[in-house]
C-alpha cells in the first residue's frame, strides 16, 4: 500500500484567507482580479459589520439613546437592510440600493461617522486596514452626497474605494 500525501502550501498565519492568498500568488492569478475580489469583500465587510452592529444590544442602545431612534425606527432599518441584502450581491448595486433607502442611508451614515472606525481598528479579520479606512471615508462621502453621486449613474468602477 502506498499513500499519496498532498502537500499544502505553507501558511504564514493560521487564517484560511491568507493561505488562499498564498495559493493565488503561487498560481499566478492576476493581481487585478484579486483586487476586484478584495473590493467586493470590502463592500461585504462594511455591510455585514453595519448589520451586526445594528443587531447588537450595544448598537441598538446607542442608536436609540444617542441618535433619537425609536424602537420602531430601529426595527424598520433592520427590515429594510435585510430586504436589500437578501436580493443583491455585495457590490456597488447593493451600495446604490442602500443609499436610495433614506432610513438605511441615514443609519449607515451614523455608523460610518461614529462607530465604524473602532470596528476597523480592532478587527482581527481585516488585513488591509488602510483600504478599509479609505473605503469608510468614501462610503461616508457618497452616503452624504447621494443626490450628487446618483447623477453620475454609478458608471465608475471601484476607484472610489
PDB file of C-alpha atoms in Angstrom:
ATOM      1  CA  UNK A   1       0.000   0.000   0.000  1.00  0.00           C
ATOM      2  CA  UNK A   2       1.255   3.390  -0.964  1.00  0.00           C
ATOM      3  CA  UNK A   3      -0.157   6.568   0.460  1.00  0.00           C
ATOM      4  CA  UNK A   4      -0.118   9.707  -1.539  1.00  0.00           C
ATOM      5  CA  UNK A   5       0.410  12.794   0.534  1.00  0.00           C
ATOM      6  CA  UNK A   6      -0.820  16.067  -0.827  1.00  0.00           C
ATOM      7  CA  UNK A   7       1.335  18.881   0.370  1.00  0.00           C
ATOM      8  CA  UNK A   8      -0.457  22.034   1.392  1.00  0.00           C
ATOM      9  CA  UNK A   9       1.190  25.406   0.851  1.00  0.00           C
ATOM     10  CA  UNK A  10       2.922  26.792   3.926  1.00  0.00           C
ATOM     11  CA  UNK A  11       0.893  29.202   5.973  1.00  0.00           C
ATOM     12  CA  UNK A  12       2.320  32.313   7.453  1.00  0.00           C
ATOM     13  CA  UNK A  13      -0.733  32.563   9.726  1.00  0.00           C
ATOM     14  CA  UNK A  14      -3.486  30.221  10.753  1.00  0.00           C
ATOM     15  CA  UNK A  15      -6.148  32.062   8.794  1.00  0.00           C
ATOM     16  CA  UNK A  16      -7.649  30.357   5.755  1.00  0.00           C
ATOM     17  CA  UNK A  17      -7.773  33.517   3.717  1.00  0.00           C
ATOM     18  CA  UNK A  18      -4.026  34.093   3.993  1.00  0.00           C
ATOM     19  CA  UNK A  19      -3.396  30.505   2.892  1.00  0.00           C
ATOM     20  CA  UNK A  20      -5.707  31.083  -0.056  1.00  0.00           C
ATOM     21  CA  UNK A  21      -3.839  34.266  -0.860  1.00  0.00           C
ATOM     22  CA  UNK A  22      -0.534  32.345  -0.843  1.00  0.00           C
ATOM     23  CA  UNK A  23      -2.016  29.780  -3.223  1.00  0.00           C
ATOM     24  CA  UNK A  24      -3.277  32.520  -5.548  1.00  0.00           C
ATOM     25  CA  UNK A  25       0.181  34.078  -5.631  1.00  0.00           C
ATOM     26  CA  UNK A  26       1.805  30.732  -6.429  1.00  0.00           C
ATOM     27  CA  UNK A  27      -0.732  30.022  -9.154  1.00  0.00           C
ATOM     28  CA  UNK A  28      -0.039  33.392 -10.741  1.00  0.00           C
ATOM     29  CA  UNK A  29      -3.610  34.636 -10.508  1.00  0.00           C
ATOM     30  CA  UNK A  30      -3.913  38.152 -11.840  1.00  0.00           C
ATOM     31  CA  UNK A  31      -3.430  40.904  -9.246  1.00  0.00           C
ATOM     32  CA  UNK A  32      -6.221  42.936 -10.853  1.00  0.00           C
ATOM     33  CA  UNK A  33      -8.623  40.021 -10.373  1.00  0.00           C
ATOM     34  CA  UNK A  34      -7.550  39.702  -6.739  1.00  0.00           C
ATOM     35  CA  UNK A  35      -8.131  43.446  -6.343  1.00  0.00           C
ATOM     36  CA  UNK A  36     -11.701  43.027  -7.580  1.00  0.00           C
ATOM     37  CA  UNK A  37     -12.272  40.217  -5.085  1.00  0.00           C
ATOM     38  CA  UNK A  38     -10.859  42.372  -2.293  1.00  0.00           C
ATOM     39  CA  UNK A  39     -13.145  45.257  -3.282  1.00  0.00           C
ATOM     40  CA  UNK A  40     -16.220  43.048  -3.243  1.00  0.00           C
ATOM     41  CA  UNK A  41     -15.092  41.847   0.150  1.00  0.00           C
ATOM     42  CA  UNK A  42     -14.837  45.478   1.279  1.00  0.00           C
ATOM     43  CA  UNK A  43     -18.488  46.073   0.482  1.00  0.00           C
ATOM     44  CA  UNK A  44     -19.465  42.808   2.144  1.00  0.00           C
ATOM     45  CA  UNK A  45     -17.350  43.577   5.215  1.00  0.00           C
ATOM     46  CA  UNK A  46     -18.909  47.016   5.674  1.00  0.00           C
ATOM     47  CA  UNK A  47     -22.493  45.910   5.138  1.00  0.00           C
ATOM     48  CA  UNK A  48     -22.107  42.887   7.431  1.00  0.00           C
ATOM     49  CA  UNK A  49     -20.404  44.977  10.091  1.00  0.00           C
ATOM     50  CA  UNK A  50     -23.181  47.581   9.883  1.00  0.00           C
ATOM     51  CA  UNK A  51     -25.880  44.936  10.174  1.00  0.00           C
ATOM     52  CA  UNK A  52     -24.128  43.159  13.060  1.00  0.00           C
ATOM     53  CA  UNK A  53     -23.731  46.458  14.879  1.00  0.00           C
ATOM     54  CA  UNK A  54     -27.427  47.289  14.442  1.00  0.00           C
ATOM     55  CA  UNK A  55     -28.397  43.840  15.713  1.00  0.00           C
ATOM     56  CA  UNK A  56     -26.142  44.012  18.760  1.00  0.00           C
ATOM     57  CA  UNK A  57     -27.608  45.225  22.040  1.00  0.00           C
ATOM     58  CA  UNK A  58     -24.880  47.882  22.239  1.00  0.00           C
ATOM     59  CA  UNK A  59     -25.623  49.165  18.739  1.00  0.00           C
ATOM     60  CA  UNK A  60     -29.352  49.197  19.351  1.00  0.00           C
ATOM     61  CA  UNK A  61     -28.921  51.084  22.621  1.00  0.00           C
ATOM     62  CA  UNK A  62     -26.601  53.648  21.027  1.00  0.00           C
ATOM     63  CA  UNK A  63     -28.945  54.308  18.121  1.00  0.00           C
ATOM     64  CA  UNK A  64     -31.937  54.666  20.436  1.00  0.00           C
ATOM     65  CA  UNK A  65     -30.215  56.715  23.166  1.00  0.00           C
ATOM     66  CA  UNK A  66     -27.733  58.891  21.274  1.00  0.00           C
ATOM     67  CA  UNK A  67     -29.406  59.291  17.907  1.00  0.00           C
ATOM     68  CA  UNK A  68     -33.059  59.569  18.972  1.00  0.00           C
ATOM     69  CA  UNK A  69     -34.186  56.401  17.244  1.00  0.00           C
ATOM     70  CA  UNK A  70     -37.382  54.800  18.411  1.00  0.00           C
ATOM     71  CA  UNK A  71     -37.644  51.048  18.785  1.00  0.00           C
ATOM     72  CA  UNK A  72     -39.896  51.015  15.721  1.00  0.00           C
ATOM     73  CA  UNK A  73     -37.456  53.036  13.599  1.00  0.00           C
ATOM     74  CA  UNK A  74     -34.609  50.710  14.614  1.00  0.00           C
ATOM     75  CA  UNK A  75     -36.653  47.678  13.560  1.00  0.00           C
ATOM     76  CA  UNK A  76     -37.601  49.354  10.266  1.00  0.00           C
ATOM     77  CA  UNK A  77     -33.932  49.963   9.457  1.00  0.00           C
ATOM     78  CA  UNK A  78     -33.153  46.297  10.135  1.00  0.00           C
ATOM     79  CA  UNK A  79     -36.062  45.128   7.957  1.00  0.00           C
ATOM     80  CA  UNK A  80     -35.081  47.413   5.085  1.00  0.00           C
ATOM     81  CA  UNK A  81     -31.444  46.367   5.317  1.00  0.00           C
ATOM     82  CA  UNK A  82     -32.420  42.702   5.326  1.00  0.00           C
ATOM     83  CA  UNK A  83     -34.562  43.190   2.213  1.00  0.00           C
ATOM     84  CA  UNK A  84     -31.724  44.991   0.431  1.00  0.00           C
ATOM     85  CA  UNK A  85     -29.053  42.427   1.274  1.00  0.00           C
ATOM     86  CA  UNK A  86     -31.281  39.411   0.615  1.00  0.00           C
ATOM     87  CA  UNK A  87     -31.842  40.142  -3.049  1.00  0.00           C
ATOM     88  CA  UNK A  88     -28.485  41.558  -4.048  1.00  0.00           C
ATOM     89  CA  UNK A  89     -24.845  40.644  -4.424  1.00  0.00           C
ATOM     90  CA  UNK A  90     -22.334  42.535  -2.339  1.00  0.00           C
ATOM     91  CA  UNK A  91     -21.258  45.093  -4.939  1.00  0.00           C
ATOM     92  CA  UNK A  92     -21.892  48.689  -5.984  1.00  0.00           C
ATOM     93  CA  UNK A  93     -25.513  47.855  -6.845  1.00  0.00           C
ATOM     94  CA  UNK A  94     -26.099  46.885  -3.252  1.00  0.00           C
ATOM     95  CA  UNK A  95     -24.497  50.157  -2.147  1.00  0.00           C
ATOM     96  CA  UNK A  96     -26.775  52.045  -4.523  1.00  0.00           C
ATOM     97  CA  UNK A  97     -29.863  50.372  -3.051  1.00  0.00           C
ATOM     98  CA  UNK A  98     -28.598  51.028   0.438  1.00  0.00           C
ATOM     99  CA  UNK A  99     -28.139  54.737  -0.369  1.00  0.00           C
ATOM    100  CA  UNK A 100     -31.534  55.028  -2.065  1.00  0.00           C
ATOM    101  CA  UNK A 101     -33.341  53.949   1.097  1.00  0.00           C
ATOM    102  CA  UNK A 102     -33.329  57.170   3.160  1.00  0.00           C
ATOM    103  CA  UNK A 103     -33.780  55.446   6.501  1.00  0.00           C
ATOM    104  CA  UNK A 104     -30.977  52.950   5.908  1.00  0.00           C
ATOM    105  CA  UNK A 105     -28.753  55.645   4.399  1.00  0.00           C
ATOM    106  CA  UNK A 106     -29.131  57.881   7.461  1.00  0.00           C
ATOM    107  CA  UNK A 107     -28.338  54.970   9.764  1.00  0.00           C
ATOM    108  CA  UNK A 108     -25.361  53.922   7.636  1.00  0.00           C
ATOM    109  CA  UNK A 109     -24.015  57.484   7.829  1.00  0.00           C
ATOM    110  CA  UNK A 110     -24.269  57.431  11.614  1.00  0.00           C
ATOM    111  CA  UNK A 111     -22.498  54.076  11.716  1.00  0.00           C
ATOM    112  CA  UNK A 112     -19.710  55.207   9.386  1.00  0.00           C
ATOM    113  CA  UNK A 113     -19.254  58.516  11.173  1.00  0.00           C
ATOM    114  CA  UNK A 114     -19.222  57.356  14.803  1.00  0.00           C
ATOM    115  CA  UNK A 115     -18.725  53.605  15.143  1.00  0.00           C
ATOM    116  CA  UNK A 116     -17.062  52.111  12.074  1.00  0.00           C
ATOM    117  CA  UNK A 117     -13.575  53.388  12.928  1.00  0.00           C
ATOM    118  CA  UNK A 118     -13.424  51.210  16.060  1.00  0.00           C
ATOM    119  CA  UNK A 119     -14.552  48.165  14.100  1.00  0.00           C
ATOM    120  CA  UNK A 120     -11.751  48.647  11.570  1.00  0.00           C
ATOM    121  CA  UNK A 121      -9.062  49.321  14.162  1.00  0.00           C
ATOM    122  CA  UNK A 122      -9.973  46.422  16.451  1.00  0.00           C
ATOM    123  CA  UNK A 123     -10.983  43.831  13.859  1.00  0.00           C
ATOM    124  CA  UNK A 124      -8.799  40.753  13.664  1.00  0.00           C
ATOM    125  CA  UNK A 125     -10.162  39.690  10.271  1.00  0.00           C
ATOM    126  CA  UNK A 126      -9.334  42.860   8.337  1.00  0.00           C
ATOM    127  CA  UNK A 127      -5.924  42.608   6.725  1.00  0.00           C
ATOM    128  CA  UNK A 128      -5.819  45.851   4.767  1.00  0.00           C
ATOM    129  CA  UNK A 129      -6.909  48.427   7.312  1.00  0.00           C
ATOM    130  CA  UNK A 130      -5.779  51.325   5.110  1.00  0.00           C
ATOM    131  CA  UNK A 131      -8.116  50.233   2.313  1.00  0.00           C
ATOM    132  CA  UNK A 132     -10.967  49.917   4.809  1.00  0.00           C
ATOM    133  CA  UNK A 133     -10.243  53.397   6.201  1.00  0.00           C
ATOM    134  CA  UNK A 134     -10.258  54.834   2.663  1.00  0.00           C
ATOM    135  CA  UNK A 135     -13.478  52.987   1.896  1.00  0.00           C
ATOM    136  CA  UNK A 136     -15.041  54.285   5.130  1.00  0.00           C
ATOM    137  CA  UNK A 137     -14.221  57.863   4.164  1.00  0.00           C
ATOM    138  CA  UNK A 138     -15.516  57.385   0.625  1.00  0.00           C
ATOM    139  CA  UNK A 139     -18.670  55.493   1.628  1.00  0.00           C
ATOM    140  CA  UNK A 140     -19.435  58.301   4.071  1.00  0.00           C
ATOM    141  CA  UNK A 141     -18.943  60.911   1.342  1.00  0.00           C
ATOM    142  CA  UNK A 142     -21.164  59.005  -1.088  1.00  0.00           C
ATOM    143  CA  UNK A 143     -23.893  58.498   1.515  1.00  0.00           C
ATOM    144  CA  UNK A 144     -23.835  62.200   2.492  1.00  0.00           C
ATOM    145  CA  UNK A 145     -23.832  63.416  -1.118  1.00  0.00           C
ATOM    146  CA  UNK A 146     -26.082  60.756  -2.531  1.00  0.00           C
ATOM    147  CA  UNK A 147     -28.063  63.003  -4.870  1.00  0.00           C
ATOM    148  CA  UNK A 148     -24.909  64.398  -6.490  1.00  0.00           C
ATOM    149  CA  UNK A 149     -23.319  60.962  -6.865  1.00  0.00           C
ATOM    150  CA  UNK A 150     -26.548  59.461  -8.184  1.00  0.00           C
ATOM    151  CA  UNK A 151     -26.324  61.820 -11.179  1.00  0.00           C
ATOM    152  CA  UNK A 152     -23.116  60.065 -12.230  1.00  0.00           C
ATOM    153  CA  UNK A 153     -25.252  56.946 -12.794  1.00  0.00           C
ATOM    154  CA  UNK A 154     -22.696  54.835 -10.909  1.00  0.00           C
ATOM    155  CA  UNK A 155     -20.723  54.265 -14.103  1.00  0.00           C
ATOM    156  CA  UNK A 156     -17.473  54.256 -12.186  1.00  0.00           C
ATOM    157  CA  UNK A 157     -15.508  51.272 -11.069  1.00  0.00           C
ATOM    158  CA  UNK A 158     -14.415  50.809  -7.508  1.00  0.00           C
ATOM    159  CA  UNK A 159     -11.838  53.577  -7.804  1.00  0.00           C
ATOM    160  CA  UNK A 160     -13.729  55.493  -5.144  1.00  0.00           C
ATOM    161  CA  UNK A 161     -12.678  52.821  -2.647  1.00  0.00           C
TER     162      UNK A 161
END
